Every structure is written in C-alpha cells, then in structure tokens.
Amino acid sequence: MRDLVLMPEYEPTDEELCILIHNVASEATYKAMNAKKQLRESIAKQIQVTHKKYQIHLMKKLD
C-alpha cells in the first residue's frame, strides 16, 4: 500500500521534466536575485549608519 502512494501513476515526459526543471531554475534565480538585492540594500544602509557615527565622532573630537 505504501509503495502505491510513493509511485506516480505515470512517468513524466521529457518535455514535462524540462518544463519543471526550467520552472525550478527560474524560481531559484529569482530568489537569488532578490537575496542579492536585499544584501546590497543592507550593506548600503550599514555604510550610511557607520558614516553618520563617524561624522558624529569627528564633530565631538573637534569640540
């Protein structure tokens, strides 16, 4: 009974497999690009925060 649940009713065609692989690759690419964008934004924000802290430090040092 368990084997019946795990086994598909039919074998997918090569075309169906190609479409599935393409869809998975497209989704992975989209997620990677989104993660890269978020990382860039995070780094830019951290640089801005650090730059402001440095400017405040310099202002205090000059006083």
mmCIF file of N, CA and C in Angstrom:
data_model
loop_
_atom_site.group_PDB
_atom_site.id
_atom_site.type_symbol
_atom_site.label_atom_id
_atom_site.label_comp_id
_atom_site.label_asym_id
_atom_site.label_seq_id
_atom_site.Cartn_x
_atom_site.Cartn_y
_atom_site.Cartn_z
ATOM 1 N N MET A 1 0.828 -1.194 0.000
ATOM 2 C CA MET A 1 0.000 0.000 0.000
ATOM 3 C C MET A 1 0.869 1.254 0.000
ATOM 4 N N ARG A 2 1.916 1.248 0.802
ATOM 5 C CA ARG A 2 2.794 2.409 0.885
ATOM 6 C C ARG A 2 3.475 2.681 -0.450
ATOM 7 N N ASP A 3 3.872 1.652 -1.158
ATOM 8 C CA ASP A 3 4.523 1.823 -2.453
ATOM 9 C C ASP A 3 3.597 2.489 -3.462
ATOM 10 N N LEU A 4 2.320 2.226 -3.365
ATOM 11 C CA LEU A 4 1.363 2.833 -4.284
ATOM 12 C C LEU A 4 1.288 4.342 -4.091
ATOM 13 N N VAL A 5 1.426 4.779 -2.878
ATOM 14 C CA VAL A 5 1.371 6.214 -2.594
ATOM 15 C C VAL A 5 2.622 6.911 -3.115
ATOM 16 N N LEU A 6 3.767 6.276 -2.995
ATOM 17 C CA LEU A 6 5.030 6.893 -3.381
ATOM 18 C C LEU A 6 5.274 6.860 -4.884
ATOM 19 N N MET A 7 4.708 5.911 -5.577
ATOM 20 C CA MET A 7 4.955 5.769 -7.008
ATOM 21 C C MET A 7 3.945 6.593 -7.807
ATOM 22 N N PRO A 8 4.420 7.386 -8.757
ATOM 23 C CA PRO A 8 3.473 8.135 -9.586
ATOM 24 C C PRO A 8 2.713 7.184 -10.512
ATOM 25 N N GLU A 9 1.552 7.633 -10.968
ATOM 26 C CA GLU A 9 0.748 6.811 -11.859
ATOM 27 C C GLU A 9 1.387 6.680 -13.236
ATOM 28 N N TYR A 10 2.146 7.669 -13.623
ATOM 29 C CA TYR A 10 2.790 7.626 -14.938
ATOM 30 C C TYR A 10 4.155 8.286 -14.848
ATOM 31 N N GLU A 11 4.991 8.001 -15.794
ATOM 32 C CA GLU A 11 6.299 8.648 -15.872
ATOM 33 C C GLU A 11 6.134 9.964 -16.623
ATOM 34 N N PRO A 12 6.675 11.055 -16.109
ATOM 35 C CA PRO A 12 6.567 12.323 -16.834
ATOM 36 C C PRO A 12 7.381 12.261 -18.128
ATOM 37 N N THR A 13 6.914 12.974 -19.115
ATOM 38 C CA THR A 13 7.630 13.013 -20.388
ATOM 39 C C THR A 13 8.868 13.886 -20.241
ATOM 40 N N ASP A 14 9.761 13.776 -21.214
ATOM 41 C CA ASP A 14 10.959 14.612 -21.203
ATOM 42 C C ASP A 14 10.586 16.091 -21.246
ATOM 43 N N GLU A 15 9.557 16.409 -22.008
ATOM 44 C CA GLU A 15 9.124 17.803 -22.109
ATOM 45 C C GLU A 15 8.615 18.316 -20.759
ATOM 46 N N GLU A 16 7.839 17.494 -20.062
ATOM 47 C CA GLU A 16 7.340 17.881 -18.740
ATOM 48 C C GLU A 16 8.487 18.068 -17.755
ATOM 49 N N LEU A 17 9.469 17.189 -17.828
ATOM 50 C CA LEU A 17 10.636 17.326 -16.948
ATOM 51 C C LEU A 17 11.418 18.589 -17.266
ATOM 52 N N CYS A 18 11.575 18.895 -18.548
ATOM 53 C CA CYS A 18 12.291 20.117 -18.941
ATOM 54 C C CYS A 18 11.575 21.362 -18.431
ATOM 55 N N ILE A 19 10.247 21.352 -18.542
ATOM 56 C CA ILE A 19 9.461 22.491 -18.052
ATOM 57 C C ILE A 19 9.614 22.626 -16.542
ATOM 58 N N LEU A 20 9.542 21.516 -15.841
ATOM 59 C CA LEU A 20 9.692 21.537 -14.387
ATOM 60 C C LEU A 20 11.077 22.045 -13.988
ATOM 61 N N ILE A 21 12.105 21.541 -14.644
ATOM 62 C CA ILE A 21 13.475 21.983 -14.349
ATOM 63 C C ILE A 21 13.614 23.472 -14.632
ATOM 64 N N HIS A 22 13.049 23.928 -15.741
ATOM 65 C CA HIS A 22 13.111 25.351 -16.088
ATOM 66 C C HIS A 22 12.406 26.197 -15.025
ATOM 67 N N ASN A 23 11.229 25.740 -14.585
ATOM 68 C CA ASN A 23 10.483 26.479 -13.558
ATOM 69 C C ASN A 23 11.253 26.551 -12.242
ATOM 70 N N VAL A 24 11.856 25.441 -11.852
ATOM 71 C CA VAL A 24 12.638 25.414 -10.610
ATOM 72 C C VAL A 24 13.848 26.336 -10.734
ATOM 73 N N ALA A 25 14.525 26.281 -11.876
ATOM 74 C CA ALA A 25 15.696 27.137 -12.089
ATOM 75 C C ALA A 25 15.295 28.608 -12.106
ATOM 76 N N SER A 26 14.176 28.922 -12.725
ATOM 77 C CA SER A 26 13.700 30.311 -12.768
ATOM 78 C C SER A 26 13.384 30.820 -11.367
ATOM 79 N N GLU A 27 12.721 29.996 -10.583
ATOM 80 C CA GLU A 27 12.386 30.381 -9.206
ATOM 81 C C GLU A 27 13.653 30.574 -8.372
ATOM 82 N N ALA A 28 14.620 29.689 -8.544
ATOM 83 C CA ALA A 28 15.883 29.807 -7.805
ATOM 84 C C ALA A 28 16.620 31.078 -8.208
ATOM 85 N N THR A 29 16.620 31.388 -9.494
ATOM 86 C CA THR A 29 17.272 32.609 -9.976
ATOM 87 C C THR A 29 16.593 33.840 -9.391
ATOM 88 N N TYR A 30 15.263 33.846 -9.392
ATOM 89 C CA TYR A 30 14.511 34.973 -8.837
ATOM 90 C C TYR A 30 14.837 35.165 -7.358
ATOM 91 N N LYS A 31 14.856 34.069 -6.611
ATOM 92 C CA LYS A 31 15.149 34.162 -5.179
ATOM 93 C C LYS A 31 16.577 34.630 -4.941
ATOM 94 N N ALA A 32 17.518 34.166 -5.753
ATOM 95 C CA ALA A 32 18.911 34.593 -5.605
ATOM 96 C C ALA A 32 19.057 36.081 -5.912
ATOM 97 N N MET A 33 18.383 36.545 -6.960
ATOM 98 C CA MET A 33 18.461 37.966 -7.302
ATOM 99 C C MET A 33 17.830 38.820 -6.207
ATOM 100 N N ASN A 34 16.737 38.352 -5.636
ATOM 101 C CA ASN A 34 16.073 39.076 -4.554
ATOM 102 C C ASN A 34 16.966 39.133 -3.314
ATOM 103 N N ALA A 35 17.602 38.015 -2.990
ATOM 104 C CA ALA A 35 18.508 37.976 -1.836
ATOM 105 C C ALA A 35 19.697 38.903 -2.063
ATOM 106 N N LYS A 36 20.221 38.917 -3.281
ATOM 107 C CA LYS A 36 21.353 39.788 -3.614
ATOM 108 C C LYS A 36 20.952 41.262 -3.461
ATOM 109 N N LYS A 37 19.749 41.605 -3.920
ATOM 110 C CA LYS A 37 19.252 42.979 -3.798
ATOM 111 C C LYS A 37 19.113 43.366 -2.329
ATOM 112 N N GLN A 38 18.543 42.484 -1.526
ATOM 113 C CA GLN A 38 18.368 42.765 -0.103
ATOM 114 C C GLN A 38 19.715 42.913 0.594
ATOM 115 N N LEU A 39 20.676 42.092 0.219
ATOM 116 C CA LEU A 39 22.011 42.185 0.809
ATOM 117 C C LEU A 39 22.664 43.514 0.457
ATOM 118 N N ARG A 40 22.543 43.921 -0.814
ATOM 119 C CA ARG A 40 23.093 45.216 -1.234
ATOM 120 C C ARG A 40 22.478 46.359 -0.435
ATOM 121 N N GLU A 41 21.153 46.323 -0.289
ATOM 122 C CA GLU A 41 20.462 47.376 0.462
ATOM 123 C C GLU A 41 20.900 47.385 1.920
ATOM 124 N N SER A 42 21.071 46.225 2.496
ATOM 125 C CA SER A 42 21.505 46.119 3.887
ATOM 126 C C SER A 42 22.917 46.673 4.060
ATOM 127 N N ILE A 43 23.796 46.339 3.136
ATOM 128 C CA ILE A 43 25.178 46.837 3.207
ATOM 129 C C ILE A 43 25.192 48.352 3.046
ATOM 130 N N ALA A 44 24.421 48.875 2.096
ATOM 131 C CA ALA A 44 24.372 50.325 1.883
ATOM 132 C C ALA A 44 23.857 51.038 3.132
ATOM 133 N N LYS A 45 22.831 50.476 3.759
ATOM 134 C CA LYS A 45 22.285 51.076 4.979
ATOM 135 C C LYS A 45 23.322 51.051 6.096
ATOM 136 N N GLN A 46 24.037 49.951 6.238
ATOM 137 C CA GLN A 46 25.057 49.840 7.279
ATOM 138 C C GLN A 46 26.188 50.837 7.040
ATOM 139 N N ILE A 47 26.563 51.033 5.783
ATOM 140 C CA ILE A 47 27.602 52.019 5.456
ATOM 141 C C ILE A 47 27.132 53.418 5.836
ATOM 142 N N GLN A 48 25.867 53.749 5.545
ATOM 143 C CA GLN A 48 25.330 55.064 5.899
ATOM 144 C C GLN A 48 25.338 55.277 7.409
ATOM 145 N N VAL A 49 24.919 54.271 8.159
ATOM 146 C CA VAL A 49 24.894 54.370 9.621
ATOM 147 C C VAL A 49 26.309 54.569 10.155
ATOM 148 N N THR A 50 27.242 53.792 9.651
ATOM 149 C CA THR A 50 28.633 53.898 10.102
ATOM 150 C C THR A 50 29.210 55.267 9.757
ATOM 151 N N HIS A 51 28.886 55.771 8.566
ATOM 152 C CA HIS A 51 29.379 57.085 8.151
ATOM 153 C C HIS A 51 28.833 58.180 9.073
ATOM 154 N N LYS A 52 27.543 58.102 9.425
ATOM 155 C CA LYS A 52 26.957 59.091 10.336
ATOM 156 C C LYS A 52 27.612 59.029 11.714
ATOM 157 N N LYS A 53 27.858 57.817 12.208
ATOM 158 C CA LYS A 53 28.524 57.665 13.506
ATOM 159 C C LYS A 53 29.924 58.264 13.462
ATOM 160 N N TYR A 54 30.614 58.060 12.353
ATOM 161 C CA TYR A 54 31.963 58.601 12.207
ATOM 162 C C TYR A 54 31.919 60.128 12.178
ATOM 163 N N GLN A 55 30.934 60.696 11.469
ATOM 164 C CA GLN A 55 30.802 62.154 11.424
ATOM 165 C C GLN A 55 30.527 62.718 12.816
ATOM 166 N N ILE A 56 29.662 62.062 13.573
ATOM 167 C CA ILE A 56 29.369 62.496 14.945
ATOM 168 C C ILE A 56 30.630 62.414 15.793
ATOM 169 N N HIS A 57 31.392 61.350 15.628
ATOM 170 C CA HIS A 57 32.645 61.179 16.366
ATOM 171 C C HIS A 57 33.614 62.312 16.039
ATOM 172 N N LEU A 58 33.727 62.675 14.770
ATOM 173 C CA LEU A 58 34.623 63.763 14.375
ATOM 174 C C LEU A 58 34.155 65.100 14.940
ATOM 175 N N MET A 59 32.845 65.331 14.935
ATOM 176 C CA MET A 59 32.309 66.584 15.470
ATOM 177 C C MET A 59 32.626 66.704 16.961
ATOM 178 N N LYS A 60 32.464 65.604 17.702
ATOM 179 C CA LYS A 60 32.765 65.620 19.133
ATOM 180 C C LYS A 60 34.251 65.839 19.364
ATOM 181 N N LYS A 61 35.066 65.272 18.502
ATOM 182 C CA LYS A 61 36.514 65.391 18.643
ATOM 183 C C LYS A 61 36.967 66.834 18.401
ATOM 184 N N LEU A 62 36.287 67.531 17.487
ATOM 185 C CA LEU A 62 36.648 68.909 17.171
ATOM 186 C C LEU A 62 36.201 69.880 18.261
ATOM 187 N N ASP A 63 35.172 69.514 19.022
ATOM 188 C CA ASP A 63 34.669 70.405 20.085
ATOM 189 C C ASP A 63 35.573 70.456 21.245
#
